[in-house]
Amino acid sequence: MPDNDDIDQRFKTLTDQISARERKRMTKIAEQEWARQPRLRRARRRRRAAIAVAVLVAAAGGFVVYRPDVVEGVRASVFAGFADFGTAPTAQSPEQAKAADVSPFHGSPAQDYADGAKGLVMPKARALGGLSRKEVSTALRHARKLLIASHLDRKVLLGGRPNALIRLLDPEQRAPFVKGLKRPDGKKGYESRRWVTSLAPKSAELASETFKVNGKTRFTTFKEDGFVRVRIKVNYLFVYAIQRPGRPETLTRLVAHNLGTLDVWRVGDRLRLWIVDWNGGGVAPARCDVDDTFVHPFYPDSPADLTLKAGAKAVDAYSQEEETNEECSPLKSDT
């Protein structure tokens, strides 16, 4: 294996045969792309380029000195590594995509998740907190319907009105929720759109009809005002393949984390199901500098988001255990 000095000499031999003008042009492209990267992803993207060049030169070093005729091919390969900074990948035609038959979730944790509502498996019901097994079973089914309405409704996902969720709400929560859809108010009322995964209008289209789901539901009892009640806690990840409208080269996986709580008790003959909190785990990758209660996806070609606090703890979008008090956190890796 050649030593570092040998590699450096061969790299110099290679670069000397590339015009200074061309190097300047490609460096400018790289710097422009660097400026567009969000802070949480810059280091990884830049490191990827550096590694790509180093590996290529080490592999090519065995023949660059002795075969100048192949330098042009090597040069093309080098700049192909930098192309990630300045140009978008060529979009596949529907026929090519079908032939490739590669899931947009391939290579991510989501590839092993269940499809859609199949991932919403409720625990076995039992009598608890003064409720019968049948009543607890009814409450668990209701929790499942809430999850479907808030995360698996395609119209809602693309910015539509969450009608199914509205119908499932306790009557006393329904009116303020509807009001909060029209006039979000985080101080005096509901920011209702935050209860669902809802992409900002025209910000995305679905790149797959399949949504991936993984998580669990638990239930226990608690006391409030002298009464024993049942508390249902949900913890689920919903993963979507999205892209900019008409831009398949911007394909991105969006991960929504629903941490939610539903309290259940009986009033006379009526079972009450009250959402305490819902959809509290965050969404990634999403912009933090737009706060209109919709999800604004962050794509590979998105302009930088400057709201990230210095020193904010990086989080794993696929973790169901990590907790953070930050409203905006960097990601440990791509989704």
mmCIF file of C-alpha atoms in Angstrom:
data_model
loop_
_atom_site.group_PDB
_atom_site.id
_atom_site.type_symbol
_atom_site.label_atom_id
_atom_site.label_comp_id
_atom_site.label_asym_id
_atom_site.label_seq_id
_atom_site.Cartn_x
_atom_site.Cartn_y
_atom_site.Cartn_z
ATOM 1 C CA MET A 1 0.000 0.000 0.000
ATOM 2 C CA PRO A 2 1.528 3.395 -0.971
ATOM 3 C CA ASP A 3 2.522 5.744 1.848
ATOM 4 C CA ASN A 4 1.008 9.211 2.324
ATOM 5 C CA ASP A 5 3.862 10.991 0.518
ATOM 6 C CA ASP A 6 3.366 8.751 -2.497
ATOM 7 C CA ILE A 7 -0.357 9.399 -2.513
ATOM 8 C CA ASP A 8 0.231 13.156 -2.258
ATOM 9 C CA GLN A 9 2.622 13.059 -5.213
ATOM 10 C CA ARG A 10 0.172 11.101 -7.339
ATOM 11 C CA PHE A 11 -2.643 13.448 -6.374
ATOM 12 C CA LYS A 12 -0.465 16.376 -7.470
ATOM 13 C CA THR A 13 0.275 14.634 -10.762
ATOM 14 C CA LEU A 14 -3.455 14.185 -11.295
ATOM 15 C CA THR A 15 -4.473 17.722 -10.389
ATOM 16 C CA ASP A 16 -1.657 19.297 -12.417
ATOM 17 C CA GLN A 17 -3.314 17.881 -15.504
ATOM 18 C CA ILE A 18 -6.609 19.537 -14.671
ATOM 19 C CA SER A 19 -6.805 23.158 -15.723
ATOM 20 C CA ALA A 20 -6.678 25.800 -13.022
ATOM 21 C CA ARG A 21 -9.818 27.297 -14.508
ATOM 22 C CA GLU A 22 -11.712 24.048 -14.134
ATOM 23 C CA ARG A 23 -10.573 23.594 -10.550
ATOM 24 C CA LYS A 24 -11.655 27.141 -9.734
ATOM 25 C CA ARG A 25 -15.069 26.558 -11.271
ATOM 26 C CA MET A 26 -15.680 23.346 -9.344
ATOM 27 C CA THR A 27 -14.438 24.895 -6.088
ATOM 28 C CA LYS A 28 -16.910 27.725 -6.510
ATOM 29 C CA ILE A 29 -19.747 25.251 -7.057
ATOM 30 C CA ALA A 30 -18.748 23.376 -3.916
ATOM 31 C CA GLU A 31 -18.615 26.579 -1.863
ATOM 32 C CA GLN A 32 -22.045 27.651 -3.090
ATOM 33 C CA GLU A 33 -23.518 24.315 -2.096
ATOM 34 C CA TRP A 34 -21.789 24.488 1.284
ATOM 35 C CA ALA A 35 -23.518 27.803 1.974
ATOM 36 C CA ARG A 36 -26.909 26.290 1.207
ATOM 37 C CA GLN A 37 -26.569 23.389 3.616
ATOM 38 C CA PRO A 38 -28.303 23.513 6.997
ATOM 39 C CA ARG A 39 -25.869 23.570 9.877
ATOM 40 C CA LEU A 40 -26.871 20.184 11.132
ATOM 41 C CA ARG A 41 -25.907 18.509 7.832
ATOM 42 C CA ARG A 42 -22.938 20.518 6.573
ATOM 43 C CA ALA A 43 -20.133 18.574 8.217
ATOM 44 C CA ARG A 44 -21.402 15.215 7.001
ATOM 45 C CA ARG A 45 -21.876 16.378 3.415
ATOM 46 C CA ARG A 46 -18.434 17.988 3.257
ATOM 47 C CA ARG A 47 -16.793 14.971 4.832
ATOM 48 C CA ARG A 48 -18.466 12.740 2.284
ATOM 49 C CA ALA A 49 -16.911 14.698 -0.584
ATOM 50 C CA ALA A 50 -13.451 14.623 0.956
ATOM 51 C CA ILE A 51 -13.628 10.872 1.496
ATOM 52 C CA ALA A 52 -14.855 10.298 -2.043
ATOM 53 C CA VAL A 53 -11.869 12.121 -3.524
ATOM 54 C CA ALA A 54 -9.317 10.471 -1.219
ATOM 55 C CA VAL A 55 -10.554 6.975 -1.980
ATOM 56 C CA LEU A 56 -10.639 7.630 -5.691
ATOM 57 C CA VAL A 57 -7.102 8.973 -5.793
ATOM 58 C CA ALA A 58 -5.750 6.111 -3.701
ATOM 59 C CA ALA A 59 -7.416 3.620 -6.013
ATOM 60 C CA ALA A 60 -6.299 5.440 -9.134
ATOM 61 C CA GLY A 61 -2.764 6.029 -7.883
ATOM 62 C CA GLY A 62 -1.508 2.735 -9.247
ATOM 63 C CA PHE A 63 -1.886 3.845 -12.843
ATOM 64 C CA VAL A 64 -2.102 7.656 -12.986
ATOM 65 C CA VAL A 65 1.651 8.145 -13.277
ATOM 66 C CA TYR A 66 2.147 5.500 -15.899
ATOM 67 C CA ARG A 67 -0.967 6.037 -18.008
ATOM 68 C CA PRO A 68 -1.636 9.717 -18.651
ATOM 69 C CA ASP A 69 -4.214 8.725 -21.272
ATOM 70 C CA VAL A 70 -6.662 7.723 -18.565
ATOM 71 C CA VAL A 71 -6.389 10.964 -16.584
ATOM 72 C CA GLU A 72 -9.419 12.429 -18.339
ATOM 73 C CA GLY A 73 -11.553 9.521 -17.169
ATOM 74 C CA VAL A 74 -10.268 9.859 -13.623
ATOM 75 C CA ARG A 75 -10.900 13.581 -13.716
ATOM 76 C CA ALA A 76 -14.517 12.963 -14.678
ATOM 77 C CA SER A 77 -14.877 10.560 -11.799
ATOM 78 C CA VAL A 78 -13.410 13.047 -9.334
ATOM 79 C CA PHE A 79 -15.814 15.765 -10.367
ATOM 80 C CA ALA A 80 -18.691 13.307 -10.314
ATOM 81 C CA GLY A 81 -17.997 13.102 -6.582
ATOM 82 C CA PHE A 82 -18.333 16.862 -6.344
ATOM 83 C CA ALA A 83 -21.466 16.919 -8.481
ATOM 84 C CA ASP A 84 -23.462 16.327 -5.318
ATOM 85 C CA PHE A 85 -22.668 19.925 -4.377
ATOM 86 C CA GLY A 86 -23.834 21.615 -7.545
ATOM 87 C CA THR A 87 -26.250 19.502 -9.562
ATOM 88 C CA ALA A 88 -29.264 17.367 -8.848
ATOM 89 C CA PRO A 89 -29.322 13.656 -9.714
ATOM 90 C CA THR A 90 -31.004 12.761 -12.972
ATOM 91 C CA ALA A 91 -34.636 11.841 -12.378
ATOM 92 C CA GLN A 92 -35.718 8.344 -13.322
ATOM 93 C CA SER A 93 -38.606 7.805 -15.665
ATOM 94 C CA PRO A 94 -41.560 5.811 -14.260
ATOM 95 C CA GLU A 95 -40.399 2.856 -16.347
ATOM 96 C CA GLN A 96 -36.881 3.015 -14.906
ATOM 97 C CA ALA A 97 -38.178 3.355 -11.370
ATOM 98 C CA LYS A 98 -40.461 0.377 -11.853
ATOM 99 C CA ALA A 99 -37.615 -1.649 -13.284
ATOM 100 C CA ALA A 100 -35.402 -0.785 -10.350
ATOM 101 C CA ASP A 101 -38.232 -1.678 -7.959
ATOM 102 C CA VAL A 102 -36.381 -0.188 -5.004
ATOM 103 C CA SER A 103 -38.459 0.947 -2.056
ATOM 104 C CA PRO A 104 -37.926 4.587 -1.030
ATOM 105 C CA PHE A 105 -37.526 3.234 2.509
ATOM 106 C CA HIS A 106 -34.690 0.889 1.551
ATOM 107 C CA GLY A 107 -31.569 1.382 3.632
ATOM 108 C CA SER A 108 -33.380 3.121 6.485
ATOM 109 C CA PRO A 109 -34.791 1.710 9.748
ATOM 110 C CA ALA A 110 -38.237 2.181 8.208
ATOM 111 C CA GLN A 111 -37.677 -0.595 5.687
ATOM 112 C CA ASP A 112 -38.496 -3.102 8.436
ATOM 113 C CA TYR A 113 -41.546 -1.241 9.748
ATOM 114 C CA ALA A 114 -45.090 -2.400 9.080
ATOM 115 C CA ASP A 115 -47.132 -0.881 6.259
ATOM 116 C CA GLY A 116 -49.692 1.681 7.339
ATOM 117 C CA ALA A 117 -52.317 0.753 9.899
ATOM 118 C CA LYS A 118 -50.827 -2.748 10.206
ATOM 119 C CA GLY A 119 -48.223 -1.142 12.442
ATOM 120 C CA LEU A 120 -50.863 0.062 14.903
ATOM 121 C CA VAL A 121 -51.204 -3.062 17.007
ATOM 122 C CA MET A 122 -53.027 -2.413 20.282
ATOM 123 C CA PRO A 123 -52.249 -4.330 23.473
ATOM 124 C CA LYS A 124 -54.698 -6.863 24.843
ATOM 125 C CA ALA A 125 -57.438 -5.171 26.884
ATOM 126 C CA ARG A 126 -58.173 -5.968 30.496
ATOM 127 C CA ALA A 127 -60.480 -4.552 33.159
ATOM 128 C CA LEU A 128 -58.765 -1.592 34.781
ATOM 129 C CA GLY A 129 -59.493 1.649 36.635
ATOM 130 C CA GLY A 130 -63.143 0.895 37.155
ATOM 131 C CA LEU A 131 -63.647 0.109 33.468
ATOM 132 C CA SER A 132 -64.610 -3.280 32.107
ATOM 133 C CA ARG A 133 -62.416 -5.182 29.656
ATOM 134 C CA LYS A 134 -64.916 -4.308 26.928
ATOM 135 C CA GLU A 135 -64.706 -0.597 27.756
ATOM 136 C CA VAL A 136 -60.908 -0.657 27.769
ATOM 137 C CA SER A 137 -61.013 -2.480 24.431
ATOM 138 C CA THR A 138 -63.313 0.250 23.070
ATOM 139 C CA ALA A 139 -60.892 2.926 24.290
ATOM 140 C CA LEU A 140 -57.913 1.210 22.646
ATOM 141 C CA ARG A 141 -59.766 0.961 19.346
ATOM 142 C CA HIS A 142 -60.585 4.651 19.654
ATOM 143 C CA ALA A 143 -56.909 5.465 20.209
ATOM 144 C CA ARG A 144 -56.051 3.508 17.070
ATOM 145 C CA LYS A 145 -58.658 5.431 15.061
ATOM 146 C CA LEU A 146 -57.188 8.694 16.339
ATOM 147 C CA LEU A 147 -53.730 7.650 15.141
ATOM 148 C CA ILE A 148 -55.056 6.707 11.716
ATOM 149 C CA ALA A 149 -56.982 9.972 11.397
ATOM 150 C CA SER A 150 -54.036 12.128 12.412
ATOM 151 C CA HIS A 151 -51.241 10.369 10.486
ATOM 152 C CA LEU A 152 -52.529 8.040 7.775
ATOM 153 C CA ASP A 153 -55.192 10.178 6.095
ATOM 154 C CA ARG A 154 -53.689 11.217 2.741
ATOM 155 C CA LYS A 155 -55.862 14.309 2.393
ATOM 156 C CA VAL A 156 -54.824 15.540 5.832
ATOM 157 C CA LEU A 157 -51.181 14.736 5.133
ATOM 158 C CA LEU A 158 -51.319 16.971 2.061
ATOM 159 C CA GLY A 159 -52.836 19.877 3.985
ATOM 160 C CA GLY A 160 -56.520 18.986 4.042
ATOM 161 C CA ARG A 161 -59.051 19.413 6.842
ATOM 162 C CA PRO A 162 -58.867 16.579 9.424
ATOM 163 C CA ASN A 163 -62.570 15.727 9.360
ATOM 164 C CA ALA A 164 -62.176 12.154 10.618
ATOM 165 C CA LEU A 165 -60.177 13.340 13.631
ATOM 166 C CA ILE A 166 -62.740 16.036 14.387
ATOM 167 C CA ARG A 167 -65.517 13.434 14.524
ATOM 168 C CA LEU A 168 -63.488 11.318 16.973
ATOM 169 C CA LEU A 169 -62.899 14.116 19.482
ATOM 170 C CA ASP A 170 -64.804 14.513 22.722
ATOM 171 C CA PRO A 171 -67.666 16.991 22.101
ATOM 172 C CA GLU A 172 -66.069 19.499 24.469
ATOM 173 C CA GLN A 173 -62.787 19.375 22.542
ATOM 174 C CA ARG A 174 -64.362 19.454 19.097
ATOM 175 C CA ALA A 175 -65.419 23.122 18.935
ATOM 176 C CA PRO A 176 -62.134 24.636 20.155
ATOM 177 C CA PHE A 177 -60.232 22.261 17.877
ATOM 178 C CA VAL A 178 -62.174 23.444 14.820
ATOM 179 C CA LYS A 179 -61.660 27.057 15.875
ATOM 180 C CA GLY A 180 -57.938 26.377 16.238
ATOM 181 C CA LEU A 181 -57.769 25.134 12.642
ATOM 182 C CA LYS A 182 -59.003 28.489 11.406
ATOM 183 C CA ARG A 183 -57.182 30.714 13.896
ATOM 184 C CA PRO A 184 -54.300 28.921 15.617
ATOM 185 C CA ASP A 185 -53.609 30.348 19.048
ATOM 186 C CA GLY A 186 -50.938 28.706 21.148
ATOM 187 C CA LYS A 187 -51.596 30.944 24.169
ATOM 188 C CA LYS A 188 -55.386 31.065 24.445
ATOM 189 C CA GLY A 189 -56.547 28.106 22.440
ATOM 190 C CA TYR A 190 -55.588 25.217 20.189
ATOM 191 C CA GLU A 191 -52.914 25.065 17.524
ATOM 192 C CA SER A 192 -54.977 22.243 16.106
ATOM 193 C CA ARG A 193 -52.949 21.537 12.996
ATOM 194 C CA ARG A 194 -50.086 20.387 15.237
ATOM 195 C CA TRP A 195 -52.225 17.405 16.298
ATOM 196 C CA VAL A 196 -51.827 15.932 12.823
ATOM 197 C CA THR A 197 -49.022 15.436 10.328
ATOM 198 C CA SER A 198 -49.973 17.981 7.706
ATOM 199 C CA LEU A 199 -47.594 19.207 5.025
ATOM 200 C CA ALA A 200 -47.722 22.835 4.000
ATOM 201 C CA PRO A 201 -49.765 23.235 0.787
ATOM 202 C CA LYS A 202 -47.701 22.811 -2.373
ATOM 203 C CA SER A 203 -44.595 21.927 -0.357
ATOM 204 C CA ALA A 204 -44.629 18.211 -1.155
ATOM 205 C CA GLU A 205 -46.240 15.296 -2.918
ATOM 206 C CA LEU A 206 -46.242 11.662 -1.927
ATOM 207 C CA ALA A 207 -43.521 9.578 -3.556
ATOM 208 C CA SER A 208 -45.046 6.321 -2.309
ATOM 209 C CA GLU A 209 -48.529 5.068 -1.534
ATOM 210 C CA THR A 210 -47.035 3.149 1.376
ATOM 211 C CA PHE A 211 -46.459 4.696 4.784
ATOM 212 C CA LYS A 212 -44.288 2.930 7.344
ATOM 213 C CA VAL A 213 -45.362 2.647 10.985
ATOM 214 C CA ASN A 214 -43.652 1.420 14.133
ATOM 215 C CA GLY A 215 -44.421 1.840 17.809
ATOM 216 C CA LYS A 216 -46.435 0.743 20.787
ATOM 217 C CA THR A 217 -49.386 1.609 23.009
ATOM 218 C CA ARG A 218 -49.504 1.229 26.771
ATOM 219 C CA PHE A 219 -52.234 1.831 29.305
ATOM 220 C CA THR A 220 -52.344 2.178 33.063
ATOM 221 C CA THR A 221 -54.396 3.812 35.816
ATOM 222 C CA PHE A 222 -54.049 7.137 37.610
ATOM 223 C CA LYS A 223 -55.997 9.166 40.138
ATOM 224 C CA GLU A 224 -57.406 12.630 39.597
ATOM 225 C CA ASP A 225 -59.806 14.520 41.879
ATOM 226 C CA GLY A 226 -60.294 11.354 43.875
ATOM 227 C CA PHE A 227 -61.341 9.297 40.843
ATOM 228 C CA VAL A 228 -59.422 6.426 39.264
ATOM 229 C CA ARG A 229 -59.078 6.706 35.487
ATOM 230 C CA VAL A 230 -57.358 4.878 32.647
ATOM 231 C CA ARG A 231 -54.527 6.590 30.770
ATOM 232 C CA ILE A 232 -53.513 5.387 27.306
ATOM 233 C CA LYS A 233 -50.061 6.404 26.033
ATOM 234 C CA VAL A 234 -49.100 6.085 22.393
ATOM 235 C CA ASN A 235 -45.555 6.207 21.006
ATOM 236 C CA TYR A 236 -45.379 5.739 17.233
ATOM 237 C CA LEU A 237 -43.177 6.679 14.302
ATOM 238 C CA PHE A 238 -44.787 7.366 10.937
ATOM 239 C CA VAL A 239 -42.441 7.508 7.956
ATOM 240 C CA TYR A 240 -43.429 9.003 4.602
ATOM 241 C CA ALA A 241 -41.617 9.157 1.272
ATOM 242 C CA ILE A 242 -42.125 12.655 -0.134
ATOM 243 C CA GLN A 243 -40.649 14.912 -2.775
ATOM 244 C CA ARG A 244 -41.066 18.410 -4.111
ATOM 245 C CA PRO A 245 -44.023 18.495 -6.552
ATOM 246 C CA GLY A 246 -42.793 17.154 -9.877
ATOM 247 C CA ARG A 247 -39.224 16.784 -8.565
ATOM 248 C CA PRO A 248 -38.421 13.091 -7.971
ATOM 249 C CA GLU A 249 -34.741 13.895 -7.497
ATOM 250 C CA THR A 250 -35.663 15.562 -4.176
ATOM 251 C CA LEU A 251 -36.992 12.324 -2.670
ATOM 252 C CA THR A 252 -36.867 12.538 1.138
ATOM 253 C CA ARG A 253 -38.117 10.405 4.017
ATOM 254 C CA LEU A 254 -40.127 12.372 6.570
ATOM 255 C CA VAL A 255 -40.406 10.944 10.092
ATOM 256 C CA ALA A 256 -43.270 12.025 12.368
ATOM 257 C CA HIS A 257 -43.176 10.958 16.020
ATOM 258 C CA ASN A 258 -46.486 10.866 17.885
ATOM 259 C CA LEU A 259 -46.106 10.881 21.631
ATOM 260 C CA GLY A 260 -49.667 11.172 22.869
ATOM 261 C CA THR A 261 -51.879 10.684 25.908
ATOM 262 C CA LEU A 262 -55.567 9.807 26.028
ATOM 263 C CA ASP A 263 -57.485 9.705 29.311
ATOM 264 C CA VAL A 264 -60.535 7.483 29.647
ATOM 265 C CA TRP A 265 -63.275 7.369 32.269
ATOM 266 C CA ARG A 266 -66.979 6.740 32.590
ATOM 267 C CA VAL A 267 -69.594 9.380 33.301
ATOM 268 C CA GLY A 268 -72.858 7.615 33.979
ATOM 269 C CA ASP A 269 -73.355 5.296 31.034
ATOM 270 C CA ARG A 270 -71.061 7.270 28.725
ATOM 271 C CA LEU A 271 -67.401 6.599 28.157
ATOM 272 C CA ARG A 272 -65.335 9.767 27.878
ATOM 273 C CA LEU A 273 -62.097 9.810 25.888
ATOM 274 C CA TRP A 274 -60.084 12.976 26.318
ATOM 275 C CA ILE A 275 -56.880 13.864 24.491
ATOM 276 C CA VAL A 276 -54.418 15.287 27.014
ATOM 277 C CA ASP A 277 -51.617 15.773 24.483
ATOM 278 C CA TRP A 278 -51.056 14.549 20.965
ATOM 279 C CA ASN A 279 -48.336 14.338 18.349
ATOM 280 C CA GLY A 280 -45.682 15.687 20.694
ATOM 281 C CA GLY A 281 -42.575 13.972 19.363
ATOM 282 C CA GLY A 282 -41.721 16.250 16.445
ATOM 283 C CA VAL A 283 -41.127 15.871 12.703
ATOM 284 C CA ALA A 284 -37.871 15.555 10.752
ATOM 285 C CA PRO A 285 -36.402 16.775 8.537
ATOM 286 C CA ALA A 286 -38.503 19.942 8.764
ATOM 287 C CA ARG A 287 -37.817 23.659 8.776
ATOM 288 C CA CYS A 288 -37.779 25.428 12.138
ATOM 289 C CA ASP A 289 -37.914 28.950 10.713
ATOM 290 C CA VAL A 290 -41.522 28.719 9.498
ATOM 291 C CA ASP A 291 -44.122 28.485 12.248
ATOM 292 C CA ASP A 292 -47.622 28.290 10.767
ATOM 293 C CA THR A 293 -48.497 24.866 12.337
ATOM 294 C CA PHE A 294 -47.939 23.047 9.016
ATOM 295 C CA VAL A 295 -44.901 20.857 8.377
ATOM 296 C CA HIS A 296 -42.440 22.449 5.956
ATOM 297 C CA PRO A 297 -40.106 19.663 4.784
ATOM 298 C CA PHE A 298 -36.376 20.260 4.564
ATOM 299 C CA TYR A 299 -35.067 18.892 1.269
ATOM 300 C CA PRO A 300 -31.472 18.334 0.166
ATOM 301 C CA ASP A 301 -31.735 21.502 -1.969
ATOM 302 C CA SER A 302 -33.456 23.653 0.679
ATOM 303 C CA PRO A 303 -31.872 26.976 1.680
ATOM 304 C CA ALA A 304 -30.251 27.052 5.099
ATOM 305 C CA ASP A 305 -32.364 27.162 8.246
ATOM 306 C CA LEU A 306 -30.676 29.681 10.559
ATOM 307 C CA THR A 307 -32.843 29.174 13.662
ATOM 308 C CA LEU A 308 -30.869 26.252 15.087
ATOM 309 C CA LYS A 309 -29.340 27.144 18.450
ATOM 310 C CA ALA A 310 -25.612 26.719 18.854
ATOM 311 C CA GLY A 311 -24.796 23.656 20.917
ATOM 312 C CA ALA A 312 -28.248 22.089 20.526
ATOM 313 C CA LYS A 313 -28.177 18.359 21.188
ATOM 314 C CA ALA A 314 -28.355 16.211 18.061
ATOM 315 C CA VAL A 315 -31.194 13.686 17.994
ATOM 316 C CA ASP A 316 -32.001 10.502 16.115
ATOM 317 C CA ALA A 317 -35.224 10.935 14.142
ATOM 318 C CA TYR A 318 -35.921 7.210 14.466
ATOM 319 C CA SER A 319 -35.473 7.039 18.232
ATOM 320 C CA GLN A 320 -38.639 6.553 20.268
ATOM 321 C CA GLU A 321 -36.822 7.018 23.564
ATOM 322 C CA GLU A 322 -34.753 10.178 23.120
ATOM 323 C CA GLU A 323 -36.192 13.310 24.685
ATOM 324 C CA THR A 324 -35.231 16.933 24.177
ATOM 325 C CA ASN A 325 -36.603 20.241 25.404
ATOM 326 C CA GLU A 326 -35.362 22.045 22.326
ATOM 327 C CA GLU A 327 -37.944 23.258 19.823
ATOM 328 C CA CYS A 328 -35.416 22.738 17.073
ATOM 329 C CA SER A 329 -32.666 20.120 17.153
ATOM 330 C CA PRO A 330 -30.048 18.956 14.676
ATOM 331 C CA LEU A 331 -30.238 15.395 13.376
ATOM 332 C CA LYS A 332 -27.551 12.808 14.021
ATOM 333 C CA SER A 333 -27.988 11.472 10.484
ATOM 334 C CA ASP A 334 -30.233 11.640 7.452
ATOM 335 C CA THR A 335 -33.668 10.075 7.633
#
